[in-house]
Coordinates of N, CA and C in Angstrom, one line a residue:
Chain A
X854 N -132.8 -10.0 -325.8 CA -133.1 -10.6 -327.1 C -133.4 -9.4 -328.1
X855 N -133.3 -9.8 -329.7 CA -133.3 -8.3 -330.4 C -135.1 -8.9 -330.6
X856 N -135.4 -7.0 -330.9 CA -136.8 -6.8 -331.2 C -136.8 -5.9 -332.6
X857 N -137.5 -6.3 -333.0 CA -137.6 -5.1 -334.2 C -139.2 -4.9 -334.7
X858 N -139.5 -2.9 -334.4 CA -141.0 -2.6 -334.5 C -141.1 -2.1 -335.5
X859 N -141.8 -2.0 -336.2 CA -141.9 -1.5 -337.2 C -143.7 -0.9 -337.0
X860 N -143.8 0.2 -337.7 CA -145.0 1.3 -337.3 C -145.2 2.5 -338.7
X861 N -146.3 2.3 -338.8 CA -147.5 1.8 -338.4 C -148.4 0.8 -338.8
X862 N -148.9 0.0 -338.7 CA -149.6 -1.6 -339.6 C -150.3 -1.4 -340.6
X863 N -151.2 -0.3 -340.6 CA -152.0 -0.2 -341.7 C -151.8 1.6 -342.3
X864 N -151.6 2.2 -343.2 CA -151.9 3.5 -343.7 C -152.5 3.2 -345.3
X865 N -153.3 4.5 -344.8 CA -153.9 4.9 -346.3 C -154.2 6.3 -346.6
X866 N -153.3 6.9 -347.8 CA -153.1 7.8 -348.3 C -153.4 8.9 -349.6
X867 N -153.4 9.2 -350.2 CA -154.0 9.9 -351.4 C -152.6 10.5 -351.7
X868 N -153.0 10.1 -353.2 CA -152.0 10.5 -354.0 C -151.2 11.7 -353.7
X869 N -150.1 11.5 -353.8 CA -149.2 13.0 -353.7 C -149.1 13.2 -352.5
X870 N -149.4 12.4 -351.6 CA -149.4 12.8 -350.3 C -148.2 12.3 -349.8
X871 N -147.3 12.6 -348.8 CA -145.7 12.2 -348.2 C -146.0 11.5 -347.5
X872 N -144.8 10.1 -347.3 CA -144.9 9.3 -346.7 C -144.1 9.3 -345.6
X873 N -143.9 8.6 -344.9 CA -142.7 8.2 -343.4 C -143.2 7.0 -342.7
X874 N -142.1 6.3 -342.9 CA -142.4 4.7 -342.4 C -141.4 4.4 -341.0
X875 N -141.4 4.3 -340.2 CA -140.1 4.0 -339.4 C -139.9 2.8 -338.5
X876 N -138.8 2.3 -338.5 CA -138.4 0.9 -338.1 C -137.2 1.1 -337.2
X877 N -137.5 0.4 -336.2 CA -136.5 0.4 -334.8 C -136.2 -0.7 -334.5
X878 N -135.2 -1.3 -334.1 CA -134.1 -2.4 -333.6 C -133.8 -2.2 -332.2
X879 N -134.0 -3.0 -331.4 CA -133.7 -3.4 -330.1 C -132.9 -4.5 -330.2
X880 N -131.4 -4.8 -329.0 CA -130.9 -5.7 -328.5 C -129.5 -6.2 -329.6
X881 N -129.3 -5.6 -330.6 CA -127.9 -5.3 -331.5 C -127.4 -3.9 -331.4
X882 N -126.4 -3.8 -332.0 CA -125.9 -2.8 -332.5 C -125.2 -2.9 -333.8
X883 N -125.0 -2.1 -334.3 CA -124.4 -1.9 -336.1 C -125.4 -3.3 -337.0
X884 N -126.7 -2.9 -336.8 CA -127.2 -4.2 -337.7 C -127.5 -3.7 -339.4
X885 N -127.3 -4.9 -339.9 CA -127.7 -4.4 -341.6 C -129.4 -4.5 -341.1
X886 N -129.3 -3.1 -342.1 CA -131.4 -3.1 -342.3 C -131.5 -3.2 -343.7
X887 N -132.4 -3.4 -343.9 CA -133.5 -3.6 -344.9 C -135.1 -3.2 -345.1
X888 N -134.9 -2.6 -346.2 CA -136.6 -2.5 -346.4 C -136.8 -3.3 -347.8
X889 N -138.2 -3.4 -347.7 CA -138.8 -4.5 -348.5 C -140.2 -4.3 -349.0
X890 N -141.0 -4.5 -350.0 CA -141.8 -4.5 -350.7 C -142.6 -6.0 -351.1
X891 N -143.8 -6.0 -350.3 CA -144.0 -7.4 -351.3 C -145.4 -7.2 -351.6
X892 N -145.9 -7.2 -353.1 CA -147.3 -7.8 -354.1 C -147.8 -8.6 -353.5
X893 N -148.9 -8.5 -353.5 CA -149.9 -9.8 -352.9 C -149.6 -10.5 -353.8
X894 N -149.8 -11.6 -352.7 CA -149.1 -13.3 -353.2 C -147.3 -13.7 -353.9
X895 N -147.2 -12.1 -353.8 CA -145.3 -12.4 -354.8 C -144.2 -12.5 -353.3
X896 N -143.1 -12.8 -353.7 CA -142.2 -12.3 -353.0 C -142.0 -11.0 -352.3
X897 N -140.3 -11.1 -352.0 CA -139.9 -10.1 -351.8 C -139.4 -9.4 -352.4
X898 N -139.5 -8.0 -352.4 CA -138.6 -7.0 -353.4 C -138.2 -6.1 -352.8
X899 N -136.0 -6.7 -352.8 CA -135.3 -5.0 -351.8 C -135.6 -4.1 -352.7
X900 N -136.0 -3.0 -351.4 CA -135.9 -1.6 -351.9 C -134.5 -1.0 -351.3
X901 N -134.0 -1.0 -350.1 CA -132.9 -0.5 -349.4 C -132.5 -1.3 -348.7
X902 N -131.2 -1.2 -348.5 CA -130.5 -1.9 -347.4 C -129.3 -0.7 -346.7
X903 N -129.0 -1.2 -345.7 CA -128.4 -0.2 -345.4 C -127.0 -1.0 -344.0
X904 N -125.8 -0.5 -344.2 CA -124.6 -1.4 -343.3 C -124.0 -0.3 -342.2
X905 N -124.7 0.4 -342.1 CA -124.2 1.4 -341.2 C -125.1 2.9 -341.0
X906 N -124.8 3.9 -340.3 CA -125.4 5.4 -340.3 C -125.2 5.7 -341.4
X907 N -126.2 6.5 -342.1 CA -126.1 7.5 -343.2 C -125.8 6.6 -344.4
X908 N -125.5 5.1 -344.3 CA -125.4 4.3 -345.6 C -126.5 4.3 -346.0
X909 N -127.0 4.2 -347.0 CA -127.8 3.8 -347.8 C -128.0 3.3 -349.0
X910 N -128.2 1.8 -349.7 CA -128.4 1.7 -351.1 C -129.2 1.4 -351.0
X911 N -129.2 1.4 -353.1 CA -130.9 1.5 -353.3 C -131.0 0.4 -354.3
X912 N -132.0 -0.4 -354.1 CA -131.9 -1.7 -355.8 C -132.7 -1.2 -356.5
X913 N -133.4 -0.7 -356.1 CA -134.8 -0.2 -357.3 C -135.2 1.4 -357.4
X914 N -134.6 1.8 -358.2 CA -135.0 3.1 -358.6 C -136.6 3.4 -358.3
X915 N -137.1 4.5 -357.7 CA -138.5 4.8 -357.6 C -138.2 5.6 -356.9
X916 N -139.6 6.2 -356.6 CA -140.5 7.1 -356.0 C -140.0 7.2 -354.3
X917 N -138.8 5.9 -353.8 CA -139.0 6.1 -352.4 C -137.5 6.1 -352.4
X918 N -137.1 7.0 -350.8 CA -136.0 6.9 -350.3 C -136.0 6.7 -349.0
X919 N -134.7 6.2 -348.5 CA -134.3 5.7 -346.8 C -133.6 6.4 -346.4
X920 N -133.4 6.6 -344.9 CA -132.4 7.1 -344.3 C -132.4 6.7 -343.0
X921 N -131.4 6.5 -342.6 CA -130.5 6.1 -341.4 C -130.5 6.9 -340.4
X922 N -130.7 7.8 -339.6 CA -130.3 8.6 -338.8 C -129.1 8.2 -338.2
X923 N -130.0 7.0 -337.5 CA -129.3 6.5 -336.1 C -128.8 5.2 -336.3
X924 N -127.8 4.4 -335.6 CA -127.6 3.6 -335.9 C -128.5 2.0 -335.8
X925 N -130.0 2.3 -335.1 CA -131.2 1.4 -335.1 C -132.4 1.8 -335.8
X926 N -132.2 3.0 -336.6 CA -133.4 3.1 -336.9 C -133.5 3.5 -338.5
X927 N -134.5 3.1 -339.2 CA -134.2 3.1 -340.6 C -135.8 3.7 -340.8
X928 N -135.4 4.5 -341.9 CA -136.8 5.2 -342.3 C -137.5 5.2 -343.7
X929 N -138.3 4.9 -344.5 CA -138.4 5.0 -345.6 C -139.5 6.2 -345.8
X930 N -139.4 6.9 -346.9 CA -140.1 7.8 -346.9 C -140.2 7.9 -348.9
X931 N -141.2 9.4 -348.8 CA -141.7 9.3 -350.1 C -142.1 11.0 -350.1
X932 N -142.2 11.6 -350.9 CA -142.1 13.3 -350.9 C -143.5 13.0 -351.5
X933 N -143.9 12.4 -352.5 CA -145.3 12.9 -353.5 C -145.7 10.7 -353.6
X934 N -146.8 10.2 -353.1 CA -147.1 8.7 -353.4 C -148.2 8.6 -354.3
X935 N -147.3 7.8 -355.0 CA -148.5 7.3 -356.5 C -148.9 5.9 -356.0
X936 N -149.8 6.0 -357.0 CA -150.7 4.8 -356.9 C -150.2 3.7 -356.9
X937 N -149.2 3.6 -357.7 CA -148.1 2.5 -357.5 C -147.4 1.8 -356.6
X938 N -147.5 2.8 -355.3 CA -146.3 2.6 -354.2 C -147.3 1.8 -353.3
X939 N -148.4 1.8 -353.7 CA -149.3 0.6 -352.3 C -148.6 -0.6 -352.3
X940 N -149.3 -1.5 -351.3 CA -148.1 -2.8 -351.5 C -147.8 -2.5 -349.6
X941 N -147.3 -3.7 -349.4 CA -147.2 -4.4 -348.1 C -145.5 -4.4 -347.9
X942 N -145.0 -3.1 -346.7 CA -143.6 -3.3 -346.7 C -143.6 -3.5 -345.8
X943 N -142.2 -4.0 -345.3 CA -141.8 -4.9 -344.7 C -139.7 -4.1 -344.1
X944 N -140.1 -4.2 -342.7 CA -138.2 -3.5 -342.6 C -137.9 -5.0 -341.7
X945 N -136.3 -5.0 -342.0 CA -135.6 -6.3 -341.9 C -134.7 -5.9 -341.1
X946 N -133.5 -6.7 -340.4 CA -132.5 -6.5 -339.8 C -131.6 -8.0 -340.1
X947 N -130.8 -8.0 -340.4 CA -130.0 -9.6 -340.4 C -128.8 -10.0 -340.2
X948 N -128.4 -10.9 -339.6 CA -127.1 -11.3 -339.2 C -126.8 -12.4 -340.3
X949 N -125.3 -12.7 -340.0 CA -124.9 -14.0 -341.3 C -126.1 -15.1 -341.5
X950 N -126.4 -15.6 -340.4 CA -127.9 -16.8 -340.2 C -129.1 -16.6 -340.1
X951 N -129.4 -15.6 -340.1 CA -131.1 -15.1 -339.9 C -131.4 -13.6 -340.0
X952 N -132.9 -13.4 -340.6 CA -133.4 -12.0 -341.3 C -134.5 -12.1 -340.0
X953 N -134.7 -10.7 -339.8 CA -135.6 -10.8 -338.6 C -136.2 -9.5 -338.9
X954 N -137.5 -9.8 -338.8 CA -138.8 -9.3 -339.5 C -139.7 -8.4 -339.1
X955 N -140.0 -6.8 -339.1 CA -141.1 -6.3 -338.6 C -142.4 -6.9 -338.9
X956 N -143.4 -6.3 -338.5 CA -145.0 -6.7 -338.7 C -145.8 -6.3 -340.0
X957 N -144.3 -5.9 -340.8 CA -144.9 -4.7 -341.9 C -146.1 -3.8 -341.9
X958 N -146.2 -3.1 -343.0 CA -146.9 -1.9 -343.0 C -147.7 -2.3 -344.7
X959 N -149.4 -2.2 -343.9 CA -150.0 -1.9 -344.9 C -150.1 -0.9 -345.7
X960 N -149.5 -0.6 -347.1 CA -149.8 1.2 -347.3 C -150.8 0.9 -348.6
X961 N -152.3 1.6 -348.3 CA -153.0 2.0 -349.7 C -153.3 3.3 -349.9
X962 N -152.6 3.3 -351.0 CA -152.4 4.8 -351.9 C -154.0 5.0 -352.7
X963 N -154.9 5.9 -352.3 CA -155.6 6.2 -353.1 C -156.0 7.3 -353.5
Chain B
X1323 N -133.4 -8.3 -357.1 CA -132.9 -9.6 -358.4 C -133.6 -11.0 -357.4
X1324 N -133.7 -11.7 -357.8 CA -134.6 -12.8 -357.1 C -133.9 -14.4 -357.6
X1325 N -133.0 -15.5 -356.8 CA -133.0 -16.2 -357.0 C -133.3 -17.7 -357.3
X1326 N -133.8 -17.3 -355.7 CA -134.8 -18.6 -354.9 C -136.0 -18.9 -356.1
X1327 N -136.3 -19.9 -356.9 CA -138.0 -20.3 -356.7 C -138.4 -21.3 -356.7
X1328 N -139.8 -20.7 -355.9 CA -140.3 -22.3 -355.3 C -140.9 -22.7 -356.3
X1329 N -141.2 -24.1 -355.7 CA -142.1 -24.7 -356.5 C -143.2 -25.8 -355.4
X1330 N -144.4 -26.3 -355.4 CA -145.4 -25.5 -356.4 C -145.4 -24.1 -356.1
X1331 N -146.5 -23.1 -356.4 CA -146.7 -22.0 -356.3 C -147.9 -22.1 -354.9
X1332 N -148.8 -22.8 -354.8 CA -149.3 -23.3 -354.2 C -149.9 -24.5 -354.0
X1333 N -150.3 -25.1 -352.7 CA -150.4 -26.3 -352.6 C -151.2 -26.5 -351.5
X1334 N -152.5 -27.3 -351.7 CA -153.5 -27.4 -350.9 C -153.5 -28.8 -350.2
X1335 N -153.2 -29.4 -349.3 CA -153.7 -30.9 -348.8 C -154.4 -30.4 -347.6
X1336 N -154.6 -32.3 -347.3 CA -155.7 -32.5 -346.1 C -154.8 -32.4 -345.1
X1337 N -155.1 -32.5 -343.7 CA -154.3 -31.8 -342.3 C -153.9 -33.4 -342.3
X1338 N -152.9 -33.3 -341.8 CA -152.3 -35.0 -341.6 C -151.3 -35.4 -342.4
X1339 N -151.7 -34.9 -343.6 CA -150.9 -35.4 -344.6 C -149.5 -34.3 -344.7
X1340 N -148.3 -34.6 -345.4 CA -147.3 -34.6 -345.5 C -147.3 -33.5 -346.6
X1341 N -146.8 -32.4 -347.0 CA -146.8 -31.0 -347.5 C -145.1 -31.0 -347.8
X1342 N -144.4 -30.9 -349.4 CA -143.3 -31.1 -350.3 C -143.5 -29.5 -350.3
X1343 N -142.5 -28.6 -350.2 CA -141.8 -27.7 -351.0 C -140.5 -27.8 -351.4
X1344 N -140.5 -26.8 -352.6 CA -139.1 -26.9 -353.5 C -138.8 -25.8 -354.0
X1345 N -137.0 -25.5 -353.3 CA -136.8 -24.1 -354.1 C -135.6 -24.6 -354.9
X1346 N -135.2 -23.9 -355.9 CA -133.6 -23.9 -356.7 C -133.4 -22.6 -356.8
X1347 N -132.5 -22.6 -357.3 CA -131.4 -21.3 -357.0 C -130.3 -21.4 -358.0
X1348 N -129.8 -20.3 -358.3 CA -128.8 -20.2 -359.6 C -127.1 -20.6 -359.5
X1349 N -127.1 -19.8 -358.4 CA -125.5 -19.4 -358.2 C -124.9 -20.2 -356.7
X1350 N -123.4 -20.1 -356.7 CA -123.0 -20.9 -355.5 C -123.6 -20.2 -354.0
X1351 N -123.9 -20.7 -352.7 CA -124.6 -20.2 -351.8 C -123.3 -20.8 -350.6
X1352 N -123.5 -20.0 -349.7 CA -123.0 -20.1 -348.0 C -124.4 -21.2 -347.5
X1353 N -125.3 -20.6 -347.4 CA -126.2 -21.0 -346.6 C -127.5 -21.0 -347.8
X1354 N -129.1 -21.8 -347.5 CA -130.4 -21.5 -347.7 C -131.1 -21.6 -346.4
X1355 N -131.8 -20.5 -346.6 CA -132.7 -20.7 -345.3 C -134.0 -20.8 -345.5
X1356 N -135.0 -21.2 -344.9 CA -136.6 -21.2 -344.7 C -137.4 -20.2 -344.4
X1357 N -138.3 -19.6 -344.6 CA -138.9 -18.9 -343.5 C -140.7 -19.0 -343.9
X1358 N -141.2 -19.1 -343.1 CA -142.8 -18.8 -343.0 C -143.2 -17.3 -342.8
X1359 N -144.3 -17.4 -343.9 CA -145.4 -16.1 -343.4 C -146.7 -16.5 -343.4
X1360 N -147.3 -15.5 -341.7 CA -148.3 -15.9 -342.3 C -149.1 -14.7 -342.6
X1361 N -150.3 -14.7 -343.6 CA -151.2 -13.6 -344.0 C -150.7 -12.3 -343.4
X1362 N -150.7 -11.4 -344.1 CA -150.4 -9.4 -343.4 C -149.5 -9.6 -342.6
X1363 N -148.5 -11.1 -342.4 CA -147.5 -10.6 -341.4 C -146.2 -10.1 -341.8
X1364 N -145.3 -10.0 -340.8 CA -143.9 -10.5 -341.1 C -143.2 -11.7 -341.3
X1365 N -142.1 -12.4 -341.5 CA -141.4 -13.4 -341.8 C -140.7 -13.8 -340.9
X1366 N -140.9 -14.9 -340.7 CA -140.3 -16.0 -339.5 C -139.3 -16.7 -340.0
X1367 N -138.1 -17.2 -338.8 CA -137.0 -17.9 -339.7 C -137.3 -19.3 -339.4
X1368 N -137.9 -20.3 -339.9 CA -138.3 -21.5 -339.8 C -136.6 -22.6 -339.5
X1369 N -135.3 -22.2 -340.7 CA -134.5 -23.3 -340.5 C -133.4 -22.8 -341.6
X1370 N -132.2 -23.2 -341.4 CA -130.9 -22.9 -342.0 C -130.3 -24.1 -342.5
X1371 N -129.6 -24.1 -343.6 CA -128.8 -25.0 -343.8 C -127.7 -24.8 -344.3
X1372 N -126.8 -25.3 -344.1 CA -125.2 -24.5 -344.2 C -124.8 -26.0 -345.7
X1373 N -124.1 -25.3 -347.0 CA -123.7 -25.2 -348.2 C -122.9 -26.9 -347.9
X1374 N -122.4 -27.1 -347.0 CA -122.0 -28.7 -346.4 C -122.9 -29.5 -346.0
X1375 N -124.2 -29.4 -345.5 CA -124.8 -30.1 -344.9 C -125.9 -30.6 -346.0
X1376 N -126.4 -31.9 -345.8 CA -127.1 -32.1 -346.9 C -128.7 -32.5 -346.3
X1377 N -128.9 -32.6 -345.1 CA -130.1 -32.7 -344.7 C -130.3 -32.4 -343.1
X1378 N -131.5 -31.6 -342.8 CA -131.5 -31.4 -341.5 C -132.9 -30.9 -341.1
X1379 N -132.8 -31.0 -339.4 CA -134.1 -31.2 -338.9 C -134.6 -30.4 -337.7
X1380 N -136.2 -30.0 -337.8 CA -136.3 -29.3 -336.6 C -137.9 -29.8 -336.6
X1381 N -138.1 -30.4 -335.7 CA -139.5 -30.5 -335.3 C -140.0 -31.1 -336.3
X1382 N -141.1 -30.5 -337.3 CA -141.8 -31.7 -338.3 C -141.2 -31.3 -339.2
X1383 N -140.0 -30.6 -339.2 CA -139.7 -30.1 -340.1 C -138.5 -30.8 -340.8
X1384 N -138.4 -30.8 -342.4 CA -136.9 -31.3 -342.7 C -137.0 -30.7 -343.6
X1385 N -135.5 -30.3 -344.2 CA -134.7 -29.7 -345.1 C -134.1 -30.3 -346.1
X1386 N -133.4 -30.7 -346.7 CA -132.9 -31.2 -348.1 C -132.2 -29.9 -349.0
X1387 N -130.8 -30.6 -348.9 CA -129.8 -29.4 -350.0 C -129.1 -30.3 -350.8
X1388 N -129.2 -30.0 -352.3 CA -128.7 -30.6 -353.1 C -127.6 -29.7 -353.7
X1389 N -126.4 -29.5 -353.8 CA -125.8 -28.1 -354.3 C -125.5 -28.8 -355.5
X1390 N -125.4 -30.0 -355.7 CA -125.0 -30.2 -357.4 C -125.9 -30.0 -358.0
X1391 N -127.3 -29.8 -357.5 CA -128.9 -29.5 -358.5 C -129.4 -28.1 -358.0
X1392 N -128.1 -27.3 -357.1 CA -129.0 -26.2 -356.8 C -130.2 -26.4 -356.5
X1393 N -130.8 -26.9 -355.9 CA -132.4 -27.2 -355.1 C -132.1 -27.8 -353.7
X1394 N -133.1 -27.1 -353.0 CA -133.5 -27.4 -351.5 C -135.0 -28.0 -351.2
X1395 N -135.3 -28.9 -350.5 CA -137.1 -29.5 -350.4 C -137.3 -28.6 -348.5
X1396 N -138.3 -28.7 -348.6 CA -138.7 -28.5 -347.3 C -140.5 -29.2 -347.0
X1397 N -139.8 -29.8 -346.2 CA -140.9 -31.1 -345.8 C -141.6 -30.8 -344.4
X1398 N -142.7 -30.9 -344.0 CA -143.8 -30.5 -343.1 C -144.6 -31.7 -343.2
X1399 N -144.2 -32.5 -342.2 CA -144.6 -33.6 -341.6 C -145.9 -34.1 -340.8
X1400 N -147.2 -34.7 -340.9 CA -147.9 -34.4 -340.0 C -149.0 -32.7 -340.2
X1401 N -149.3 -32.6 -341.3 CA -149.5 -31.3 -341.8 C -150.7 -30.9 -340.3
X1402 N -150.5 -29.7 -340.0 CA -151.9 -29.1 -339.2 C -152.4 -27.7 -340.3
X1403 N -153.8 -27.5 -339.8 CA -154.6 -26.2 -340.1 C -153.3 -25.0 -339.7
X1404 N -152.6 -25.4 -338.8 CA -151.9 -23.9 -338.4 C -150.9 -23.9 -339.2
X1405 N -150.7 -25.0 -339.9 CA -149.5 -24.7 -340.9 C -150.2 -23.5 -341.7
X1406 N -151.1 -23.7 -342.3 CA -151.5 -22.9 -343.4 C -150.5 -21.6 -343.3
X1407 N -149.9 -21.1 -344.5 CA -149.4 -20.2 -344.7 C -148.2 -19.6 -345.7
X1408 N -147.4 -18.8 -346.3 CA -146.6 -19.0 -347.0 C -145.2 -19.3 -347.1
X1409 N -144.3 -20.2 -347.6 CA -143.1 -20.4 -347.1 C -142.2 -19.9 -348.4
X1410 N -140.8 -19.0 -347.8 CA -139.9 -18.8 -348.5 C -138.9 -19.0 -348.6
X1411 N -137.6 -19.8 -349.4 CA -136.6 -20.3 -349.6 C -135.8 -18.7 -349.7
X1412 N -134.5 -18.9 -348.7 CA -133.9 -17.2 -349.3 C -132.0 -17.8 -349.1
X1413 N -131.5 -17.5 -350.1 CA -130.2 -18.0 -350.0 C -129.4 -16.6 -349.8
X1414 N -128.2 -16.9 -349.6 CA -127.1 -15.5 -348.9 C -126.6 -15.3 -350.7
X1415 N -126.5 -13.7 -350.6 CA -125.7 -13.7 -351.7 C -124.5 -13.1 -351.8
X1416 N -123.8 -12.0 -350.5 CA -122.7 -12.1 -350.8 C -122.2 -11.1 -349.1
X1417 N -120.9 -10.6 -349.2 CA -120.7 -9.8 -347.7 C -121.5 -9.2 -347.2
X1418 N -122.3 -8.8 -347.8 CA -123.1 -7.4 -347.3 C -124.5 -8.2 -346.7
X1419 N -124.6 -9.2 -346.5 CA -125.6 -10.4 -345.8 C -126.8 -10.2 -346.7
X1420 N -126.9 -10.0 -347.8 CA -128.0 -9.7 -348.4 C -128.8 -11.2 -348.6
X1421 N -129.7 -11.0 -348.4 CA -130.5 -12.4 -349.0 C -131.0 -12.6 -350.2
X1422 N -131.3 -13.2 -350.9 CA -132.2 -13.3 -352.5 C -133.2 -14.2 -352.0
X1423 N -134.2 -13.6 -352.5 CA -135.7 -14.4 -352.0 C -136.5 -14.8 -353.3
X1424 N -137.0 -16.1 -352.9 CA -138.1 -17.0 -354.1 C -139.5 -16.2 -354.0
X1425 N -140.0 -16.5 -354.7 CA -141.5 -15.9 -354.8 C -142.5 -16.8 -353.8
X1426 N -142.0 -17.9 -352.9 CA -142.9 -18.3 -352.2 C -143.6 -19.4 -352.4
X1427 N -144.3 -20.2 -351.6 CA -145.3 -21.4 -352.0 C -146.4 -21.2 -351.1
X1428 N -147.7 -20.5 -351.9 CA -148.9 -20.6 -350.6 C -149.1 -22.2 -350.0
X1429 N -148.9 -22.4 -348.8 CA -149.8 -23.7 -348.4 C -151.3 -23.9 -347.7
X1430 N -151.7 -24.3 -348.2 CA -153.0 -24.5 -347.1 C -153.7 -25.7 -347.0
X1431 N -153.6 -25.7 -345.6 CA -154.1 -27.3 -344.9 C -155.6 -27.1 -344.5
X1432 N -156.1 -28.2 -345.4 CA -157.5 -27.9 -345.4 C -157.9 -29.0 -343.7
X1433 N -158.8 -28.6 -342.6 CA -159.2 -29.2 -341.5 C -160.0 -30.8 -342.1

């Protein structure tokens, strides 16, 4: 069955400090990922998705970028985190019929 | 870009009773799907409905697709305490399996 971890649950950081988020897939191969951002109490907001190694797009211009290494593992990262980037992410994986969900990642930037 | 939105935003009843959500959506769709969160988690896929089908069922659960009104209901039958939590309408938007997600409907089933 596919698994997907996502690590670590909670971080908290100080401004300017680099980030690294990383998200691993078990039980597919070639899956679309996604990363995701959601506001307390809002939705979802893509930040990346990604259809293969070394693909990456981006919907929302900012402060963060992804990368693929491998073909299960998706990373989101950040060189300098502003206060802005707190917020509850979330990495995805999905086939034509279902999105399948890490445990997301608390990040507070302060 | 966000298509889905629910309606209400949130919605409080007693446990037992019967819990309405409603999402619409803009553009033509393949599929809408369901999914539950609950608090700090991740997203669960609750239920699918394919662009032909106009009503369907899983457990206390039923679905409703209208594609001539663009809107979908999702119905929670029999409400419990463990319902409590957020539900999201997300429809397909194109090859690349992308989903477009609603902003959600807090529920909470008061004991």
């Amino acid at each position: 069955s596919q698994t997907i971890h996502q690590w670590p649950a909670t971080l908290v950081q100080p401004v300017g400090s680099p980030l690294s988020l990383e998200c691993t897939v078990e039980g597919t191969s070639n899956p679309n990922l996604y990363w995701y951002r959601q506001a307390a109490g809002r939705g979802l907001q893509l930040l990346f998705y990604s259809v293969g190694i070394g693909q990456i797009s981006s919907e929302v211009p900012q402060n963060l970028s992804a990368s693929r290494p491998q073909d299960r593992q998706f990373i989101l990262s950040s060189k300098k985190l502003l206060l802005s980037d707190s917020g509850f992410y979330l990495c995805a994986w999905s086939d034509v019929t279902e999105a399948f969900f890490g445990q997301g990642t608390r990040l507070t930037v302060v | 870009s966000q298509q889905g939105e629910e309606d209400p935003q949130a919605l409080s009843i007693q446990e037992g009773e019967n819990a309405t959500m409603n999402c619409s959506y803009k553009t033509s769709i393949n599929n809408l799907q369901w999914y539950r969160q609950n608090s700090g988690r991740g997203l669960v896929h609750l239920i699918l409905i394919r662009s032909n089908e106009r009503e369907k069922h899983s457990g206390r659960l039923r679905v409703t697709l209208d594609t001539s009104k663009k809107s979908s209901s999702l119905l929670i039958t029999a409400s419990r305490a463990a319902d409590t939590a957020s539900y999201f309408c997300a429809t397909d938007a194109d090859s690349n399996y992308q989903l477009i997600w609603g902003a959600g409907t807090k529920l909470i089933i008061k004991p």
